[in-house]
Each structure stands twice: as C-alpha cells, then as structure tokens.
Amino acid sequence: MPTPVSGTGCIAAGKTCNTSTIARIIWPKLPWKKPVPHVVIKLLTFLATIPLLIWVTLQVVLRQSSLDTAKNRLGIATDRPPEKPVIWLHAASLGELTSIKPFLLYLARNFPDHLLLITTNNPAALKAARGWADLPMILQTAPLDIPFVVNRFLAYWSPAGFVNIEGEIWPNRFISLAKKQVPSIMLNARLSDRSAKKLSKLGASALGLVHFNQIYAQDACSADHFSTLGIPQDCVRTIPNFKSLVSLPPPDVRMQARYDRCNTLLAASTHEGEEPLILDAFQSLSEQNPNLRLILVPRHPNRVPEVMKFAQDRKLEVGIYGEKSEPEQVTVVDSLGSLQRIYPLAQVTLVGGSLVPDIGGHTPYEPLRAASAIVSGPFHSNFKQEYETLTQADACILSKSGELADALSTAFSLADELAARAQKVYPSAADPTVLFNDIARKVGLS
C-alpha cells in the first residue's frame, strides 16, 4: 500500500499520524476474515497512485514541500551515487531515529566500509538529523510505497541490507527488497493490540513480513502479535526497548541559568488537542505559584503559532524558547532536535501524546534519564508495559481526564521521590554491544 498500514508514520510533511488519509478512505474495514493475497495490496496501491502523485505535486506548487523532498518521495535520489555498499535504515520520524542512534554509531564505527542511508517520512526530522556531526550518513526523504517508485529507489541505491525501525509496515517495499534478496530486519518493532487486530485480516505474507530475517520486538506483547500474524517464533525476538538505551546530551548551560528547575514544568511532544488542557492546568498552578514556568514543545513545529495563540487567549505571557534572558511564563520551542537538552531543565515532565486518544503517548525514558518526574495522561498504549511497571513502583503520576492540575501539583510535591524510583526501576542499560553484534549479522554484516 502506498501509505503505512500500521504505525506512527504519515507521509504528510511535518506530521505524523496513525494512518494516512488515503489509507482511511480506501482501506476502512476489510470485509473478509481470512488472510488475503498480496494482490489486494497491489490493487489498493493502484487506486491510490494517482491521488498520491497529485498530492506530491501540489505540495511543491503550494510551497509546502521542497523539490528535493518531492523527488525523494518519487524514488529520485538527490545525492551522488554511493561509492561503498549501503545499509538502508528507515524511521518514521525523529523520535524513532533518535532511539537507534547508539546502533547507528556502532555501525559507523565497526563497519566503515559501508555507508548509512537514512530515510524518514518527515523532512523536518532529516533537517534535525543533519546536525548530528558525529555520525556520517546520507539523508533522504522516504520513497512512497508504490512498486515503480520503490524499484527506482532500490535500483539507484542497491542497499546491502535494510533495517525497518519500530511500527511502520510497507508491504510493497518489503516484497521488493525480498525479490532483490536484500537481508532485512525490523528493529525495536512495535505492534499494538489495535493494529494487530486490523492486520490479522491480511496476514504476514500479504504484508511482506515473512521476508524479514529477524523481527526484534521491543516488548513481549508486540512479539506475541507478530507471531499471531504468522511470523515463525524463531524469527521474533524480544529485546529491551531501544528508547531505554538513550543517553541525553548535557543541557544548554545558558538555558540552565535562566530556568529555576524546581519551578519548571516541561510539556514534551504535545499534539493537537493537548495544549489547551496543559495551559489550563498550568494557569491553575501558577495562581498558587507565580514563579512557575512552562516549556511547551509541540511535536510538530509548524503548530507553534497556534500553540502561542492558545497561551495568549488565556492572558499568559508567552514567547519563543531561548529568545529572552528572562523567560516568560510560557515558552514554546519552535524547532526539532532540542528536546533532549531541555529535559534536565524541568523538575516535572508531562509526556505528550497521552492526553488525547489515537496517539499512544511518547517515551518516558528521556525524562527518566534526566531525573525529571514523569506525568502521563490516560492514553499511553505505546509504552503500556513501562507505565504498568512505573505505576506499580509509585514512580510516575497518571492523570485522569479533568484532573491534570492536581496530577501536576502532586508530581511537583513528590518530584525527587518519583524520579529516584523511576531510575531504580529502569536503570541505565548495560553495554548493548552483544545485541548490536547479533543485529548486524542478521542484516548481512559480519
């Protein structure tokens, strides 16, 4: 299918979603119960091809996308031909890409005779990744999952191996890789209960999943779901969630001096519908503590003007993060890639994507590593196991609908205890080299 059947990705510039608009139109609810052949995927691809090509063209005409991005989406490279064998790694967006950075550094260090080709659906994520000076790589926007587009991409880059990161499933891409006998793995793979139920109508063969040498699932529940789809159990392995391997960079000393950590709340990776709830709760807390400051980081920077207006409508002082030496009540971060340096500034972190349904919440590991007390809303299915463990250890606060202000207040009062318990439950991971060696072998490196 030309758009992800499952996962967090969306080909729309600067956005992520559960499924694309086109997928929702042409694949609403399959009427059959048994797994279907791949020809059904091809038919749906055919139906969606013309609308997708028109969409790519309009993105350029309306200046919502660059010409290079459009070329990449059509499988046309915008970088010189590789002089070394290429390992292709695909991530939906910056969060997924950041989660495997330790593995990327391992590959660059141990296999210098190969080049890393990184693709994402989000051009803004590529822009942030270009700032990784310690990691040599080729960056391209991912090709659409249309057979002739995928084949054009593969003909140019001729990857020696392929790594699909986390939850996206691209049937045409996977089957094209199999036809060219490219060793492929899924890394940090995640499959929710909801996605597994939908995909069961298709089966592993039609989705191209049977062609993977190994599926490294990030939790036991996902591993079970992949096996249920028809993947042989010896091809599915449960590993620690790669997001738990995160190592945060040092905070910006200049910004550290501007924020009183004990009075700073971070709302990380927020989505549409969440900011009004957060700002209302913050306004309530700031009436009790005028020194309280909120750093608000929208998941999609293109929403910054909208978010700032929400704050202005509530008569809150608002500005762009980093612009003033004395921060306003609310500062909004207008760029990708800076969040990891911001976590240490905050006593309490509200993890975004958890206050509204159909997103599933973002990683708790980054605030955990920064010793920032974790607050989550009720929708955190992406990290269901982690939150169950944290809750059992009284190491986080889960907010019910309409009770966010009380949850945040409790988190500030217990911040040190919450952070200490969370770090005890999820200590820094051991050396992952043995795991990395195994993954490299499965993708054809030795």
Coordinates of C-alpha atoms in Angstrom, one line a residue:
M1 CA 0.0 0.0 0.0
P2 CA 1.4 3.5 -0.7
T3 CA 0.9 4.6 2.8
P4 CA 1.7 2.9 6.1
V5 CA -0.7 0.2 7.1
S6 CA 0.3 0.4 10.7
G7 CA 2.5 2.5 12.9
T8 CA 3.2 6.1 13.7
G9 CA 4.2 7.4 10.3
C10 CA 2.5 9.6 7.7
I11 CA 4.0 10.9 4.5
A12 CA 2.5 14.4 5.0
A13 CA 5.3 16.9 5.6
G14 CA 5.9 17.8 9.2
K15 CA 3.2 15.5 10.6
T16 CA 2.8 12.0 12.0
C17 CA -0.5 10.1 12.4
N18 CA -1.7 6.5 12.9
T19 CA -2.8 6.0 9.2
S20 CA -2.8 8.4 6.3
T21 CA -6.0 10.0 5.0
I22 CA -5.9 7.9 1.8
A23 CA -5.5 4.7 3.8
R24 CA -8.6 5.6 5.7
I25 CA -10.6 6.1 2.5
I26 CA -9.6 3.0 0.6
W27 CA -9.0 0.6 3.4
P28 CA -11.7 1.4 6.0
K29 CA -12.7 -2.1 7.2
L30 CA -11.9 -5.2 5.2
P31 CA -15.0 -7.4 4.9
W32 CA -13.1 -10.8 5.0
K33 CA -11.7 -12.6 7.9
K34 CA -9.0 -14.8 6.4
P35 CA -5.6 -13.6 5.3
V36 CA -5.6 -12.2 1.8
P37 CA -3.0 -12.4 -1.0
H38 CA -0.7 -9.5 -1.8
V39 CA -2.7 -8.8 -5.0
V40 CA -5.1 -7.0 -2.8
I41 CA -2.3 -4.7 -1.6
K42 CA -1.4 -4.1 -5.3
L43 CA -4.9 -3.2 -6.2
L44 CA -5.1 -0.7 -3.4
T45 CA -1.8 0.7 -4.4
F46 CA -3.1 1.2 -8.0
L47 CA -6.1 3.0 -6.7
A48 CA -4.0 5.4 -4.6
T49 CA -1.2 6.0 -7.0
I50 CA -2.7 8.9 -9.0
P51 CA -4.0 10.8 -5.9
L52 CA -0.6 10.4 -4.3
L53 CA 1.3 11.7 -7.3
I54 CA -1.1 14.7 -7.4
W55 CA -0.5 15.3 -3.7
V56 CA 3.3 15.3 -4.1
T57 CA 2.9 17.8 -7.0
L58 CA 0.6 20.1 -5.0
Q59 CA 2.9 20.1 -2.1
V60 CA 5.6 21.6 -4.3
V61 CA 3.3 24.0 -6.0
L62 CA 1.9 25.3 -2.7
R63 CA 5.4 25.5 -1.3
Q64 CA 4.6 23.1 1.5
S65 CA 7.4 20.8 0.4
S66 CA 10.7 21.3 -1.4
L67 CA 11.5 20.0 -4.9
D68 CA 14.2 17.7 -3.4
T69 CA 11.6 16.2 -1.0
A70 CA 9.2 15.6 -3.9
K71 CA 11.9 13.9 -5.9
N72 CA 12.8 11.7 -2.9
R73 CA 9.2 10.7 -2.5
L74 CA 9.2 9.6 -6.1
G75 CA 12.3 7.5 -5.6
I76 CA 14.6 10.0 -7.3
A77 CA 17.9 10.5 -5.4
T78 CA 19.2 13.9 -4.5
D79 CA 22.7 12.7 -3.5
R80 CA 25.6 11.3 -5.5
P81 CA 25.7 7.6 -6.2
P82 CA 27.3 5.7 -3.3
E83 CA 30.9 4.6 -3.6
K84 CA 30.5 2.0 -0.8
P85 CA 27.8 -0.6 0.0
V86 CA 24.8 1.0 1.6
I87 CA 22.8 -0.1 4.7
W88 CA 19.3 1.4 4.4
L89 CA 17.6 2.3 7.7
H90 CA 14.1 3.8 7.7
A91 CA 12.5 5.6 10.6
A92 CA 9.1 7.3 10.6
S93 CA 10.3 10.5 12.3
L94 CA 13.0 12.0 14.5
G95 CA 11.9 10.2 17.7
E96 CA 12.4 6.7 16.1
L97 CA 15.6 7.8 14.5
T98 CA 17.0 9.2 17.8
S99 CA 16.1 5.9 19.6
I100 CA 18.5 3.9 17.5
K101 CA 21.4 6.5 17.4
P102 CA 23.6 4.3 19.6
F103 CA 23.2 1.5 17.0
L104 CA 23.9 3.9 14.1
L105 CA 27.1 5.0 15.9
Y106 CA 28.0 1.3 16.4
L107 CA 27.6 0.7 12.6
A108 CA 29.6 3.7 11.6
R109 CA 32.4 2.7 14.0
N110 CA 32.5 -1.0 13.2
F111 CA 31.7 -1.1 9.5
P112 CA 33.4 1.9 8.0
D113 CA 33.4 0.1 4.6
H114 CA 29.6 0.7 4.4
L115 CA 27.5 3.9 4.2
L116 CA 24.4 4.5 6.2
L117 CA 21.4 5.6 4.1
I118 CA 18.8 7.1 6.4
T119 CA 15.2 7.8 5.3
T120 CA 12.3 9.3 7.2
N121 CA 8.8 10.4 6.2
N122 CA 9.3 13.8 7.9
P123 CA 11.6 16.3 6.1
A124 CA 11.9 18.2 9.4
A125 CA 13.4 15.1 11.0
L126 CA 16.0 15.0 8.3
K127 CA 16.9 18.6 9.0
A128 CA 17.4 17.9 12.7
A129 CA 19.5 14.7 11.9
R130 CA 21.8 16.8 9.7
G131 CA 23.0 18.3 13.0
W132 CA 24.5 15.0 14.1
A133 CA 28.1 15.9 13.3
D134 CA 29.4 12.7 15.0
L135 CA 27.5 10.4 12.5
P136 CA 28.4 10.3 8.8
M137 CA 25.3 9.3 6.8
I138 CA 23.2 10.0 3.7
L139 CA 19.8 11.5 4.4
Q140 CA 16.8 11.2 2.1
T141 CA 13.0 11.6 2.4
A142 CA 11.5 8.1 2.2
P143 CA 10.0 6.9 -1.1
L144 CA 6.3 6.3 -1.5
D145 CA 5.3 2.7 -1.2
I146 CA 4.4 2.3 -4.9
P147 CA 6.2 -0.5 -6.7
F148 CA 7.7 1.5 -9.5
V149 CA 8.9 4.2 -7.0
V150 CA 10.4 1.6 -4.7
N151 CA 12.1 -0.1 -7.6
R152 CA 13.6 3.1 -8.8
F153 CA 14.9 3.8 -5.3
L154 CA 16.4 0.3 -5.0
A155 CA 18.0 0.4 -8.4
Y156 CA 19.9 3.6 -7.6
W157 CA 21.0 2.8 -4.0
S158 CA 21.3 -1.0 -4.2
P159 CA 21.2 -1.5 -0.5
A160 CA 23.2 -4.4 1.0
G161 CA 20.9 -4.5 4.0
F162 CA 17.7 -3.0 5.3
V163 CA 16.5 -2.0 8.8
N164 CA 12.9 -1.0 9.4
I165 CA 12.5 0.8 12.7
E166 CA 9.5 0.5 15.0
G167 CA 6.0 0.3 13.8
E168 CA 5.5 1.1 10.1
I169 CA 4.6 -1.6 7.7
W170 CA 5.2 -1.0 4.0
P171 CA 4.2 -4.2 2.0
N172 CA 5.4 -3.2 -1.5
R173 CA 8.7 -2.0 -0.1
F174 CA 9.3 -5.2 1.9
I175 CA 8.4 -7.5 -1.0
S176 CA 10.6 -5.6 -3.4
L177 CA 13.5 -5.9 -1.0
A178 CA 12.8 -9.7 -0.8
K179 CA 12.8 -10.0 -4.6
K180 CA 16.3 -8.5 -4.6
Q181 CA 17.3 -10.7 -1.7
V182 CA 18.3 -7.8 0.5
P183 CA 18.8 -9.0 4.1
S184 CA 16.1 -7.2 6.2
I185 CA 15.2 -6.9 9.8
M186 CA 12.7 -5.0 11.9
L187 CA 14.3 -3.2 14.9
N188 CA 12.6 -2.1 18.1
A189 CA 9.4 -3.3 16.4
R190 CA 6.1 -2.4 18.0
L191 CA 2.6 -3.7 17.2
S192 CA -0.3 -2.5 19.3
D193 CA -3.4 -4.6 20.2
R194 CA -5.4 -2.4 17.8
S195 CA -3.0 -2.7 14.9
A196 CA -2.6 -6.4 15.4
K197 CA -6.4 -6.9 15.1
K198 CA -6.6 -4.9 11.9
L199 CA -3.6 -6.6 10.3
S200 CA -4.8 -10.1 11.1
K201 CA -7.2 -9.7 8.2
L202 CA -4.2 -9.5 5.9
G203 CA -1.6 -11.9 7.4
A204 CA 2.2 -11.8 7.4
S205 CA 2.6 -12.9 3.8
A206 CA 0.5 -10.2 2.1
L207 CA 2.2 -7.6 4.3
G208 CA 5.7 -8.8 3.4
L209 CA 6.6 -9.6 6.9
V210 CA 7.6 -13.2 6.2
H211 CA 10.7 -11.9 4.4
F212 CA 12.5 -10.5 7.4
N213 CA 15.5 -12.4 8.8
Q214 CA 14.5 -11.3 12.3
I215 CA 11.9 -9.1 14.0
Y216 CA 13.4 -7.6 17.1
A217 CA 10.3 -6.7 19.2
Q218 CA 10.5 -4.0 21.9
D219 CA 8.2 -5.9 24.2
A220 CA 6.6 -9.3 24.8
C221 CA 3.1 -8.1 23.7
S222 CA 4.4 -7.0 20.3
A223 CA 6.3 -10.2 19.9
D224 CA 3.2 -12.2 20.5
H225 CA 1.3 -10.1 18.0
F226 CA 3.9 -10.7 15.3
S227 CA 3.8 -14.4 15.9
T228 CA 0.0 -14.4 15.7
L229 CA 0.2 -12.8 12.3
G230 CA 2.1 -15.8 11.1
I231 CA 5.7 -15.0 11.7
P232 CA 7.7 -18.1 12.8
Q233 CA 8.5 -17.8 16.5
D234 CA 12.2 -18.3 15.9
C235 CA 12.2 -15.2 13.7
V236 CA 10.8 -13.0 16.5
R237 CA 12.9 -11.9 19.5
T238 CA 12.1 -9.7 22.4
I239 CA 14.8 -7.1 23.2
P240 CA 14.9 -4.1 25.5
N241 CA 13.2 -1.1 24.1
F242 CA 15.9 0.9 22.2
K243 CA 14.5 4.0 23.7
S244 CA 15.8 2.7 27.1
L245 CA 19.3 3.0 25.7
V246 CA 19.0 6.8 25.4
S247 CA 21.9 8.8 26.7
L248 CA 21.0 12.5 27.0
P249 CA 23.4 15.2 25.9
P250 CA 24.4 17.8 28.5
P251 CA 21.9 20.6 28.9
D252 CA 22.5 24.1 27.5
V253 CA 24.3 25.8 30.3
R254 CA 23.0 29.2 29.1
M255 CA 19.4 28.0 29.4
Q256 CA 20.1 26.2 32.6
A257 CA 20.9 29.5 34.2
R258 CA 17.6 31.0 33.0
Y259 CA 15.2 28.4 34.5
D260 CA 14.7 27.6 38.2
R261 CA 14.5 23.8 37.9
C262 CA 12.2 23.5 41.0
N263 CA 9.7 25.8 39.3
T264 CA 9.8 24.5 35.7
L265 CA 7.3 22.2 34.0
L266 CA 8.1 20.7 30.6
A267 CA 5.3 19.5 28.3
A268 CA 7.1 17.3 25.8
S269 CA 6.0 16.4 22.3
T270 CA 2.4 17.7 22.6
H271 CA -0.3 17.1 20.0
E272 CA -3.4 18.9 18.8
G273 CA -6.0 19.0 21.5
E274 CA -3.5 18.7 24.3
E275 CA -2.1 22.3 24.7
P276 CA -5.4 23.8 25.9
L277 CA -5.6 21.2 28.6
I278 CA -2.0 21.8 29.6
L279 CA -2.3 25.6 29.6
D280 CA -5.5 25.5 31.7
A281 CA -3.7 23.3 34.3
F282 CA -0.6 25.5 34.2
Q283 CA -2.7 28.6 34.7
S284 CA -4.4 27.0 37.7
L285 CA -1.0 26.0 39.3
S286 CA 0.6 29.4 38.5
E287 CA -2.1 31.1 40.6
Q288 CA -0.7 29.3 43.6
N289 CA 2.9 29.6 42.5
P290 CA 3.6 32.8 40.3
N291 CA 7.2 31.6 39.8
L292 CA 6.2 28.6 37.9
R293 CA 7.4 28.4 34.2
L294 CA 6.2 26.1 31.4
I295 CA 8.3 25.0 28.5
L296 CA 6.0 23.7 25.8
V297 CA 7.3 21.6 23.0
P298 CA 4.8 20.8 20.2
R299 CA 5.5 17.5 18.4
H300 CA 5.2 19.4 15.1
P301 CA 6.9 22.8 15.0
N302 CA 4.5 24.1 12.3
R303 CA 1.9 24.3 15.1
V304 CA 3.9 26.8 17.1
P305 CA 1.7 29.9 16.1
E306 CA -1.4 28.0 17.0
V307 CA 0.0 27.0 20.4
M308 CA 1.2 30.5 21.2
K309 CA -2.3 31.8 20.5
F310 CA -3.7 29.3 23.0
A311 CA -1.5 30.9 25.6
Q312 CA -2.3 34.5 24.6
D313 CA -6.0 33.7 24.7
R314 CA -5.5 32.8 28.4
K315 CA -3.7 36.1 29.1
L316 CA -0.4 34.2 29.8
E317 CA 2.9 35.8 28.9
V318 CA 4.3 33.7 26.1
G319 CA 7.5 33.7 23.9
I320 CA 9.8 31.5 21.9
Y321 CA 12.2 29.4 23.9
G322 CA 15.6 30.9 24.1
E323 CA 14.8 34.4 22.8
K324 CA 14.8 36.3 26.1
S325 CA 17.2 36.1 29.0
E326 CA 14.3 36.2 31.4
P327 CA 11.8 33.6 30.2
E328 CA 8.1 34.3 30.0
Q329 CA 5.5 32.3 31.9
V330 CA 5.2 30.0 28.9
T331 CA 8.0 29.5 26.3
V332 CA 7.3 27.5 23.2
V333 CA 10.0 25.5 21.4
D334 CA 9.9 26.1 17.6
S335 CA 12.4 23.6 16.4
L336 CA 13.0 19.8 16.3
G337 CA 16.1 18.2 17.9
S338 CA 16.4 20.3 21.0
L339 CA 14.2 18.4 23.4
Q340 CA 16.8 16.1 24.9
R341 CA 18.7 19.2 26.1
I342 CA 15.6 20.6 27.7
Y343 CA 14.6 17.7 29.9
P344 CA 17.2 18.4 32.6
L345 CA 15.8 21.9 33.0
A346 CA 12.4 20.7 34.3
Q347 CA 11.5 19.3 37.7
V348 CA 8.4 17.7 36.2
T349 CA 7.7 16.5 32.6
L350 CA 4.3 15.9 31.2
V351 CA 4.7 13.3 28.4
G352 CA 2.8 14.4 25.3
G353 CA 0.6 12.3 23.1
S354 CA -1.1 10.9 26.2
L355 CA -3.9 13.3 26.9
V356 CA -5.9 12.6 23.7
P357 CA -6.7 9.2 22.1
D358 CA -5.2 7.6 19.0
I359 CA -1.6 8.6 19.6
G360 CA -0.5 6.3 22.4
G361 CA 2.0 8.6 24.2
H362 CA 5.7 9.2 23.8
T363 CA 8.8 7.9 25.5
P364 CA 9.1 8.1 29.3
Y365 CA 12.8 7.1 29.1
E366 CA 14.1 10.6 28.2
P367 CA 12.6 12.4 31.2
L368 CA 13.5 9.4 33.3
R369 CA 17.2 9.7 32.4
A370 CA 17.0 13.4 33.2
A371 CA 15.7 12.7 36.7
S372 CA 12.5 14.7 35.8
A373 CA 9.3 13.4 37.5
I374 CA 7.0 11.8 34.9
V375 CA 3.3 12.6 34.4
S376 CA 1.3 10.9 31.7
G377 CA -2.3 11.1 30.6
P378 CA -4.6 8.1 30.3
F379 CA -3.6 7.2 26.7
H380 CA -0.1 5.6 26.8
S381 CA -0.5 2.4 24.9
N382 CA 2.8 2.8 23.1
F383 CA 4.5 2.3 26.4
K384 CA 1.9 0.2 28.2
Q385 CA 4.4 -2.2 29.9
E386 CA 6.6 0.7 31.0
Y387 CA 3.8 2.6 32.6
E388 CA 2.5 -0.5 34.3
T389 CA 5.9 -1.1 35.8
L390 CA 6.4 2.6 36.8
T391 CA 2.9 2.7 38.4
Q392 CA 3.4 -0.4 40.4
A393 CA 6.6 1.2 41.8
D394 CA 4.9 4.5 42.5
A395 CA 7.4 6.1 40.1
C396 CA 5.1 8.2 38.0
I397 CA 1.8 10.0 38.1
L398 CA -1.1 9.0 35.8
S399 CA -3.6 11.8 35.2
K400 CA -7.3 11.1 34.6
S401 CA -9.3 13.3 32.4
G402 CA -10.0 16.7 34.0
E403 CA -7.5 16.1 36.8
L404 CA -4.3 17.3 35.2
A405 CA -3.7 20.3 37.5
D406 CA -4.0 18.0 40.6
A407 CA -1.7 15.4 39.0
L408 CA 1.0 18.1 38.2
S409 CA 0.7 19.5 41.6
T410 CA 1.3 16.1 43.2
A411 CA 4.2 15.5 40.9
F412 CA 5.9 18.7 42.0
S413 CA 5.4 17.8 45.6
L414 CA 6.9 14.3 45.1
A415 CA 9.3 15.1 42.3
D416 CA 12.5 13.8 43.9
E417 CA 11.0 10.6 45.1
L418 CA 9.3 9.9 41.8
A419 CA 12.5 10.5 39.8
A420 CA 14.5 8.3 42.1
R421 CA 12.1 5.4 42.0
A422 CA 11.8 5.6 38.2
Q423 CA 15.6 5.4 37.8
K424 CA 15.7 2.5 40.2
V425 CA 13.0 0.7 38.1
Y426 CA 14.7 1.4 34.8
P427 CA 18.5 1.9 35.5
S428 CA 20.8 2.8 32.6
A429 CA 21.1 -0.2 30.3
A430 CA 24.2 -2.5 30.2
D431 CA 26.6 -2.5 27.3
P432 CA 24.5 -3.4 24.3
T433 CA 27.4 -4.5 22.1
V434 CA 26.5 -8.2 22.1
L435 CA 23.0 -7.3 21.0
F436 CA 24.3 -4.9 18.3
N437 CA 26.6 -7.7 17.0
D438 CA 23.7 -10.0 16.6
I439 CA 21.6 -7.4 14.8
A440 CA 24.5 -6.6 12.4
R441 CA 24.8 -10.3 11.5
K442 CA 21.1 -10.6 10.7
V443 CA 21.3 -7.6 8.4
G444 CA 24.2 -9.2 6.5
L445 CA 27.2 -7.6 8.2
S446 CA 29.9 -9.6 9.7

